[in-house]
mmCIF file of C-alpha atoms in Angstrom:
data_model
loop_
_atom_site.group_PDB
_atom_site.id
_atom_site.type_symbol
_atom_site.label_atom_id
_atom_site.label_comp_id
_atom_site.label_asym_id
_atom_site.label_seq_id
_atom_site.Cartn_x
_atom_site.Cartn_y
_atom_site.Cartn_z
ATOM 1 C CA MET A 146 2.695 -30.622 -2.575
ATOM 2 C CA ALA A 147 5.101 -31.142 -5.459
ATOM 3 C CA GLY A 148 2.270 -30.675 -7.952
ATOM 4 C CA GLY A 149 1.355 -27.362 -6.382
ATOM 5 C CA ASP A 150 4.955 -26.182 -6.533
ATOM 6 C CA GLY A 151 5.137 -27.143 -10.207
ATOM 7 C CA ALA A 152 1.980 -25.210 -11.026
ATOM 8 C CA MET A 153 3.358 -22.142 -9.237
ATOM 9 C CA ALA A 154 6.618 -22.370 -11.188
ATOM 10 C CA MET A 155 4.671 -22.382 -14.471
ATOM 11 C CA THR A 156 2.653 -19.270 -13.502
ATOM 12 C CA PRO A 157 4.144 -16.182 -15.172
ATOM 13 C CA HIS A 158 6.318 -14.327 -12.680
ATOM 14 C CA VAL A 159 7.767 -10.826 -12.606
ATOM 15 C CA LEU A 160 11.324 -10.832 -11.284
ATOM 16 C CA ILE A 161 11.774 -7.811 -9.029
ATOM 17 C CA VAL A 162 15.364 -6.637 -8.621
ATOM 18 C CA ALA A 163 15.245 -3.863 -6.039
ATOM 19 C CA GLY A 164 15.830 -2.743 -2.467
ATOM 20 C CA SER A 165 13.659 -3.374 0.563
ATOM 21 C CA ASP A 166 11.965 -0.554 2.479
ATOM 22 C CA SER A 167 11.254 -1.302 6.120
ATOM 23 C CA SER A 168 8.378 1.205 6.171
ATOM 24 C CA GLY A 169 6.600 -0.688 3.377
ATOM 25 C CA GLY A 170 6.043 2.564 1.515
ATOM 26 C CA ALA A 171 8.278 1.882 -1.474
ATOM 27 C CA GLY A 172 10.701 -0.649 -2.936
ATOM 28 C CA ILE A 173 10.002 -4.364 -3.036
ATOM 29 C CA ALA A 174 6.902 -4.163 -0.805
ATOM 30 C CA ARG A 175 5.188 -1.853 -3.318
ATOM 31 C CA ASP A 176 6.420 -3.920 -6.248
ATOM 32 C CA ILE A 177 5.007 -7.197 -4.919
ATOM 33 C CA GLU A 178 1.570 -5.771 -4.117
ATOM 34 C CA THR A 179 1.394 -4.161 -7.576
ATOM 35 C CA VAL A 180 2.321 -7.359 -9.405
ATOM 36 C CA ALA A 181 -0.167 -9.324 -7.288
ATOM 37 C CA ALA A 182 -2.917 -6.812 -8.157
ATOM 38 C CA HIS A 183 -2.325 -7.732 -11.817
ATOM 39 C CA GLY A 184 -2.874 -11.419 -11.064
ATOM 40 C CA LEU A 185 0.781 -12.433 -11.296
ATOM 41 C CA ARG A 186 3.381 -13.736 -8.870
ATOM 42 C CA SER A 187 6.704 -12.171 -7.978
ATOM 43 C CA CYS A 188 10.166 -13.578 -7.482
ATOM 44 C CA LEU A 189 12.935 -11.493 -5.959
ATOM 45 C CA ALA A 190 16.541 -10.404 -5.971
ATOM 46 C CA VAL A 191 17.179 -8.025 -3.057
ATOM 47 C CA THR A 192 19.871 -5.485 -3.966
ATOM 48 C CA ALA A 193 19.883 -3.523 -0.705
ATOM 49 C CA VAL A 194 18.265 -3.489 2.721
ATOM 50 C CA THR A 195 17.226 -0.038 3.865
ATOM 51 C CA VAL A 196 16.087 1.291 7.223
ATOM 52 C CA GLN A 197 13.360 3.820 6.453
ATOM 53 C CA THR A 198 10.448 5.643 7.929
ATOM 54 C CA HIS A 199 7.973 7.469 5.718
ATOM 55 C CA ALA A 200 10.040 10.621 6.327
ATOM 56 C CA ALA A 201 13.654 9.577 5.821
ATOM 57 C CA VAL A 202 16.149 6.888 4.827
ATOM 58 C CA GLU A 203 18.222 6.178 7.929
ATOM 59 C CA ARG A 204 20.543 3.384 6.780
ATOM 60 C CA ILE A 205 21.408 1.448 3.628
ATOM 61 C CA GLU A 206 23.189 -1.914 3.456
ATOM 62 C CA GLN A 207 24.110 -3.001 -0.070
ATOM 63 C CA MET A 208 23.973 -6.695 -0.879
ATOM 64 C CA PRO A 209 27.213 -8.216 -2.231
ATOM 65 C CA PRO A 210 27.031 -8.319 -6.066
ATOM 66 C CA GLU A 211 27.579 -12.091 -6.128
ATOM 67 C CA LEU A 212 24.558 -12.534 -3.841
ATOM 68 C CA VAL A 213 22.414 -10.459 -6.218
ATOM 69 C CA VAL A 214 23.593 -12.656 -9.114
ATOM 70 C CA ALA A 215 22.810 -15.847 -7.193
ATOM 71 C CA GLN A 216 19.301 -14.631 -6.318
ATOM 72 C CA MET A 217 18.551 -13.712 -9.930
ATOM 73 C CA LYS A 218 19.843 -17.011 -11.299
ATOM 74 C CA ALA A 219 17.781 -18.955 -8.763
ATOM 75 C CA ALA A 220 14.662 -16.944 -9.641
ATOM 76 C CA PHE A 221 15.098 -17.649 -13.363
ATOM 77 C CA ALA A 222 15.772 -21.333 -12.675
ATOM 78 C CA ALA A 223 12.746 -21.758 -10.422
ATOM 79 C CA ASN A 224 10.093 -19.849 -12.327
ATOM 80 C CA GLN A 225 8.694 -18.821 -15.695
ATOM 81 C CA VAL A 226 9.946 -15.229 -15.586
ATOM 82 C CA ALA A 227 7.887 -13.222 -18.084
ATOM 83 C CA ALA A 228 9.244 -9.746 -17.248
ATOM 84 C CA VAL A 229 11.811 -8.066 -15.021
ATOM 85 C CA LYS A 230 11.405 -4.872 -13.001
ATOM 86 C CA ILE A 231 14.603 -3.193 -11.777
ATOM 87 C CA GLY A 232 14.593 -0.586 -9.039
ATOM 88 C CA MET A 233 17.318 0.466 -6.622
ATOM 89 C CA LEU A 234 20.797 -0.811 -7.545
ATOM 90 C CA GLY A 235 23.120 1.453 -5.581
ATOM 91 C CA THR A 236 26.565 0.713 -6.990
ATOM 92 C CA ALA A 237 28.382 0.168 -10.277
ATOM 93 C CA ALA A 238 29.250 -3.358 -9.096
ATOM 94 C CA ALA A 239 25.558 -4.157 -8.623
ATOM 95 C CA ILE A 240 24.760 -2.779 -12.088
ATOM 96 C CA ASP A 241 27.449 -4.979 -13.638
ATOM 97 C CA ALA A 242 26.168 -8.008 -11.720
ATOM 98 C CA VAL A 243 22.547 -7.502 -12.788
ATOM 99 C CA GLY A 244 23.574 -6.865 -16.397
ATOM 100 C CA SER A 245 25.586 -10.079 -16.546
ATOM 101 C CA VAL A 246 22.561 -12.194 -15.590
ATOM 102 C CA LEU A 247 20.149 -10.356 -17.889
ATOM 103 C CA ALA A 248 22.493 -10.845 -20.857
ATOM 104 C CA ASP A 249 21.869 -14.592 -20.509
ATOM 105 C CA ASN A 250 18.068 -14.294 -20.179
ATOM 106 C CA ARG A 251 16.885 -11.991 -22.947
ATOM 107 C CA PRO A 252 14.466 -11.286 -24.656
ATOM 108 C CA VAL A 253 12.340 -11.061 -21.492
ATOM 109 C CA PRO A 254 11.040 -7.449 -21.311
ATOM 110 C CA ILE A 255 12.861 -5.398 -18.693
ATOM 111 C CA VAL A 256 11.549 -2.193 -17.108
ATOM 112 C CA ILE A 257 14.015 -0.092 -15.121
ATOM 113 C CA ASP A 258 13.044 2.642 -12.701
ATOM 114 C CA PRO A 259 16.364 4.520 -12.339
ATOM 115 C CA VAL A 260 16.216 5.177 -8.597
ATOM 116 C CA LEU A 261 18.883 7.834 -7.975
ATOM 117 C CA ALA A 262 17.628 9.432 -4.753
ATOM 118 C CA SER A 263 14.882 8.957 -2.183
ATOM 119 C CA THR A 264 11.905 11.276 -1.892
ATOM 120 C CA SER A 265 13.571 12.762 1.197
ATOM 121 C CA GLY A 266 16.729 13.500 -0.810
ATOM 122 C CA ARG A 267 19.013 10.652 0.300
ATOM 123 C CA LEU A 268 21.339 9.589 -2.547
ATOM 124 C CA LEU A 269 20.570 5.959 -3.482
ATOM 125 C CA LEU A 270 22.992 5.540 -6.377
ATOM 126 C CA GLU A 271 26.700 6.321 -6.188
ATOM 127 C CA ASP A 272 27.880 9.060 -8.588
ATOM 128 C CA ASP A 273 30.231 6.750 -10.491
ATOM 129 C CA ALA A 274 27.381 4.303 -11.091
ATOM 130 C CA ILE A 275 25.211 6.648 -13.149
ATOM 131 C CA GLY A 276 27.433 6.258 -16.212
ATOM 132 C CA ALA A 277 27.424 2.471 -15.825
ATOM 133 C CA LEU A 278 23.637 2.464 -15.541
ATOM 134 C CA ARG A 279 23.236 4.468 -18.754
ATOM 135 C CA ARG A 280 25.955 2.643 -20.670
ATOM 136 C CA ASP A 281 25.634 -0.991 -19.585
ATOM 137 C CA LEU A 282 22.118 -1.644 -18.300
ATOM 138 C CA MET A 283 19.600 0.720 -19.847
ATOM 139 C CA PRO A 284 20.321 -0.368 -23.458
ATOM 140 C CA VAL A 285 19.121 -3.940 -22.707
ATOM 141 C CA CYS A 286 15.839 -2.720 -21.190
ATOM 142 C CA ARG A 287 12.463 -2.352 -22.885
ATOM 143 C CA LEU A 288 11.660 0.834 -20.977
ATOM 144 C CA VAL A 289 13.337 3.356 -18.669
ATOM 145 C CA THR A 290 11.064 5.411 -16.370
ATOM 146 C CA PRO A 291 12.876 8.509 -14.992
ATOM 147 C CA ASN A 292 11.187 11.363 -13.192
ATOM 148 C CA LEU A 293 12.246 14.907 -14.110
ATOM 149 C CA LEU A 294 15.084 15.037 -11.558
ATOM 150 C CA GLU A 295 16.437 11.633 -12.610
ATOM 151 C CA LEU A 296 16.121 12.589 -16.280
ATOM 152 C CA ALA A 297 18.192 15.726 -15.682
ATOM 153 C CA GLU A 298 20.887 13.676 -13.938
ATOM 154 C CA LEU A 299 20.943 11.046 -16.686
ATOM 155 C CA THR A 300 21.288 13.659 -19.430
ATOM 156 C CA GLY A 301 23.645 16.001 -17.568
ATOM 157 C CA SER A 302 21.069 18.795 -17.767
ATOM 158 C CA ALA A 303 19.223 21.149 -15.463
ATOM 159 C CA PRO A 304 15.761 19.890 -14.439
ATOM 160 C CA ALA A 305 13.328 20.551 -17.289
ATOM 161 C CA PRO A 306 11.209 23.665 -16.581
ATOM 162 C CA ASP A 307 8.392 22.672 -18.933
ATOM 163 C CA GLU A 308 6.943 19.789 -20.923
ATOM 164 C CA GLU A 309 8.766 20.668 -24.137
ATOM 165 C CA SER A 310 12.150 20.657 -22.380
ATOM 166 C CA ALA A 311 11.333 17.371 -20.646
ATOM 167 C CA SER A 312 10.379 15.827 -23.974
ATOM 168 C CA LEU A 313 13.657 16.961 -25.551
ATOM 169 C CA GLN A 314 15.664 15.517 -22.665
ATOM 170 C CA GLY A 315 13.728 12.260 -22.943
ATOM 171 C CA GLU A 316 14.379 12.103 -26.681
ATOM 172 C CA GLU A 317 18.091 12.633 -26.052
ATOM 173 C CA LEU A 318 18.217 9.840 -23.465
ATOM 174 C CA SER A 319 16.212 7.468 -25.679
ATOM 175 C CA ARG A 320 18.519 8.158 -28.617
ATOM 176 C CA THR A 321 21.634 7.674 -26.470
ATOM 177 C CA ILE A 322 20.607 4.363 -24.919
ATOM 178 C CA GLY A 323 18.596 3.066 -27.879
ATOM 179 C CA THR A 324 15.477 2.164 -25.921
ATOM 180 C CA ALA A 325 12.121 3.644 -24.947
ATOM 181 C CA VAL A 326 11.904 6.285 -22.210
ATOM 182 C CA LEU A 327 8.842 7.241 -20.190
ATOM 183 C CA VAL A 328 9.348 10.728 -18.785
ATOM 184 C CA LYS A 329 7.282 10.995 -15.599
ATOM 185 C CA GLY A 330 5.787 14.409 -14.928
ATOM 186 C CA GLY A 331 4.968 13.911 -11.266
ATOM 187 C CA HIS A 332 7.479 16.560 -10.161
ATOM 188 C CA ALA A 333 6.108 19.209 -12.521
ATOM 189 C CA GLN A 334 3.900 22.047 -11.287
ATOM 190 C CA SER A 335 1.028 22.057 -13.805
ATOM 191 C CA SER A 336 -2.542 21.038 -12.983
ATOM 192 C CA GLN A 337 -2.173 17.966 -15.205
ATOM 193 C CA SER A 338 0.240 15.119 -14.495
ATOM 194 C CA VAL A 339 1.643 14.331 -17.942
ATOM 195 C CA ASP A 340 3.913 11.367 -18.698
ATOM 196 C CA ILE A 341 5.552 11.201 -22.137
ATOM 197 C CA LEU A 342 6.521 7.960 -23.879
ATOM 198 C CA LEU A 343 9.416 8.445 -26.290
ATOM 199 C CA GLN A 344 10.509 5.737 -28.720
ATOM 200 C CA THR A 345 12.965 5.839 -31.591
ATOM 201 C CA ASN A 346 11.304 6.590 -34.941
ATOM 202 C CA ARG A 347 7.849 6.941 -33.361
ATOM 203 C CA PRO A 348 5.853 10.012 -32.366
ATOM 204 C CA ALA A 349 5.775 10.874 -28.687
ATOM 205 C CA VAL A 350 2.712 9.645 -26.772
ATOM 206 C CA ARG A 351 1.298 11.759 -23.916
ATOM 207 C CA PHE A 352 -0.542 10.239 -20.965
ATOM 208 C CA GLU A 353 -2.539 12.817 -19.007
ATOM 209 C CA ALA A 354 -4.252 12.670 -15.630
ATOM 210 C CA LEU A 355 -5.475 15.286 -13.207
ATOM 211 C CA ARG A 356 -2.718 16.043 -10.671
ATOM 212 C CA LEU A 357 -3.704 14.614 -7.292
ATOM 213 C CA HIS A 358 -2.094 16.108 -4.194
ATOM 214 C CA SER A 359 -1.538 12.933 -2.238
ATOM 215 C CA GLU A 360 1.383 12.170 0.069
ATOM 216 C CA MET A 361 1.593 8.555 -1.086
ATOM 217 C CA ARG A 362 5.129 7.175 -1.447
ATOM 218 C CA GLY A 363 6.271 4.491 -3.855
ATOM 219 C CA THR A 364 4.275 5.659 -6.884
ATOM 220 C CA GLY A 365 7.341 5.282 -9.132
ATOM 221 C CA CYS A 366 7.784 1.704 -7.927
ATOM 222 C CA MET A 367 4.104 1.025 -8.565
ATOM 223 C CA LEU A 368 4.151 2.499 -12.064
ATOM 224 C CA SER A 369 7.192 0.555 -13.262
ATOM 225 C CA SER A 370 5.972 -2.696 -11.674
ATOM 226 C CA ALA A 371 2.523 -2.267 -13.229
ATOM 227 C CA ILE A 372 4.108 -1.741 -16.652
ATOM 228 C CA ALA A 373 6.290 -4.843 -16.189
ATOM 229 C CA ALA A 374 3.253 -6.893 -15.127
ATOM 230 C CA SER A 375 1.271 -5.797 -18.188
ATOM 231 C CA LEU A 376 4.198 -6.608 -20.484
ATOM 232 C CA ALA A 377 4.417 -10.027 -18.814
ATOM 233 C CA LEU A 378 0.748 -10.542 -19.665
ATOM 234 C CA GLY A 379 1.458 -9.783 -23.334
ATOM 235 C CA ALA A 380 0.234 -6.193 -23.659
ATOM 236 C CA ASP A 381 2.160 -3.822 -25.918
ATOM 237 C CA LEU A 382 4.203 -0.993 -24.435
ATOM 238 C CA GLU A 383 1.734 1.852 -24.974
ATOM 239 C CA LYS A 384 -1.180 -0.135 -23.529
ATOM 240 C CA SER A 385 1.000 -1.212 -20.596
ATOM 241 C CA VAL A 386 1.942 2.390 -19.783
ATOM 242 C CA ARG A 387 -1.639 3.619 -20.108
ATOM 243 C CA GLY A 388 -2.964 0.912 -17.805
ATOM 244 C CA ALA A 389 -0.151 1.431 -15.295
ATOM 245 C CA LYS A 390 -0.774 5.159 -15.076
ATOM 246 C CA GLN A 391 -4.457 4.526 -14.394
ATOM 247 C CA PHE A 392 -3.489 1.950 -11.756
ATOM 248 C CA VAL A 393 -1.406 4.575 -9.925
ATOM 249 C CA VAL A 394 -4.124 7.240 -10.270
ATOM 250 C CA ASP A 395 -6.661 4.841 -8.752
ATOM 251 C CA ALA A 396 -4.275 4.122 -5.839
ATOM 252 C CA LEU A 397 -3.770 7.845 -5.249
ATOM 253 C CA VAL A 398 -7.524 8.438 -5.232
ATOM 254 C CA ARG A 399 -7.983 5.666 -2.646
ATOM 255 C CA SER A 400 -5.228 7.115 -0.428
ATOM 256 C CA ALA A 401 -6.476 10.718 -0.516
#
């Protein structure tokens, strides 16, 4: 038994720092299945427990920041963590707690999906925490993956009406935080779903796919977890994003 445990500990893991979703449609449930589909194992730090259906978020209980810290430290101690995926954080205190642990465990690649609100519109991050997220946590990440509404909130702008505006907002955020930004075009209205990867001193890279009208939830969780898993396996950022987008497209096709 001990030998088996040792082998598991040496398997590359993705540390998922996120909230649970009782419906299974998003959050940690989506993250774990995505990481497993890439042949890797997950370890966890639960930041919040939510009561959700597929239609609405009914209740949120934030975990105490010290409990989030303890979970993360235990995960790093127990496993070979090769990448970190961050989802729902909720409060400035949680952001500070997560940042304090990550400062001691770099240069593991970190992908953050800045979850600000649920699909149904429920606010999932307190207003005073947005500044802390941008100032204290995003700069230590390898990639930030906002959708158009999150990007507008993070840049203090109106939601981008077109691809050019979205790209400019993404460039501004990338410049401000000093890390790569993947602008997700899932909320746009065009026939193509276009994501844009923006990195300092590099040309923008567009990732196109035909827009699929599926009601599937948790696609943002899937995309960021798939990118983190690919980074954990040693792929570069552009290849990781390209593969992750295809992974989500394939899931949408299956669910249609």
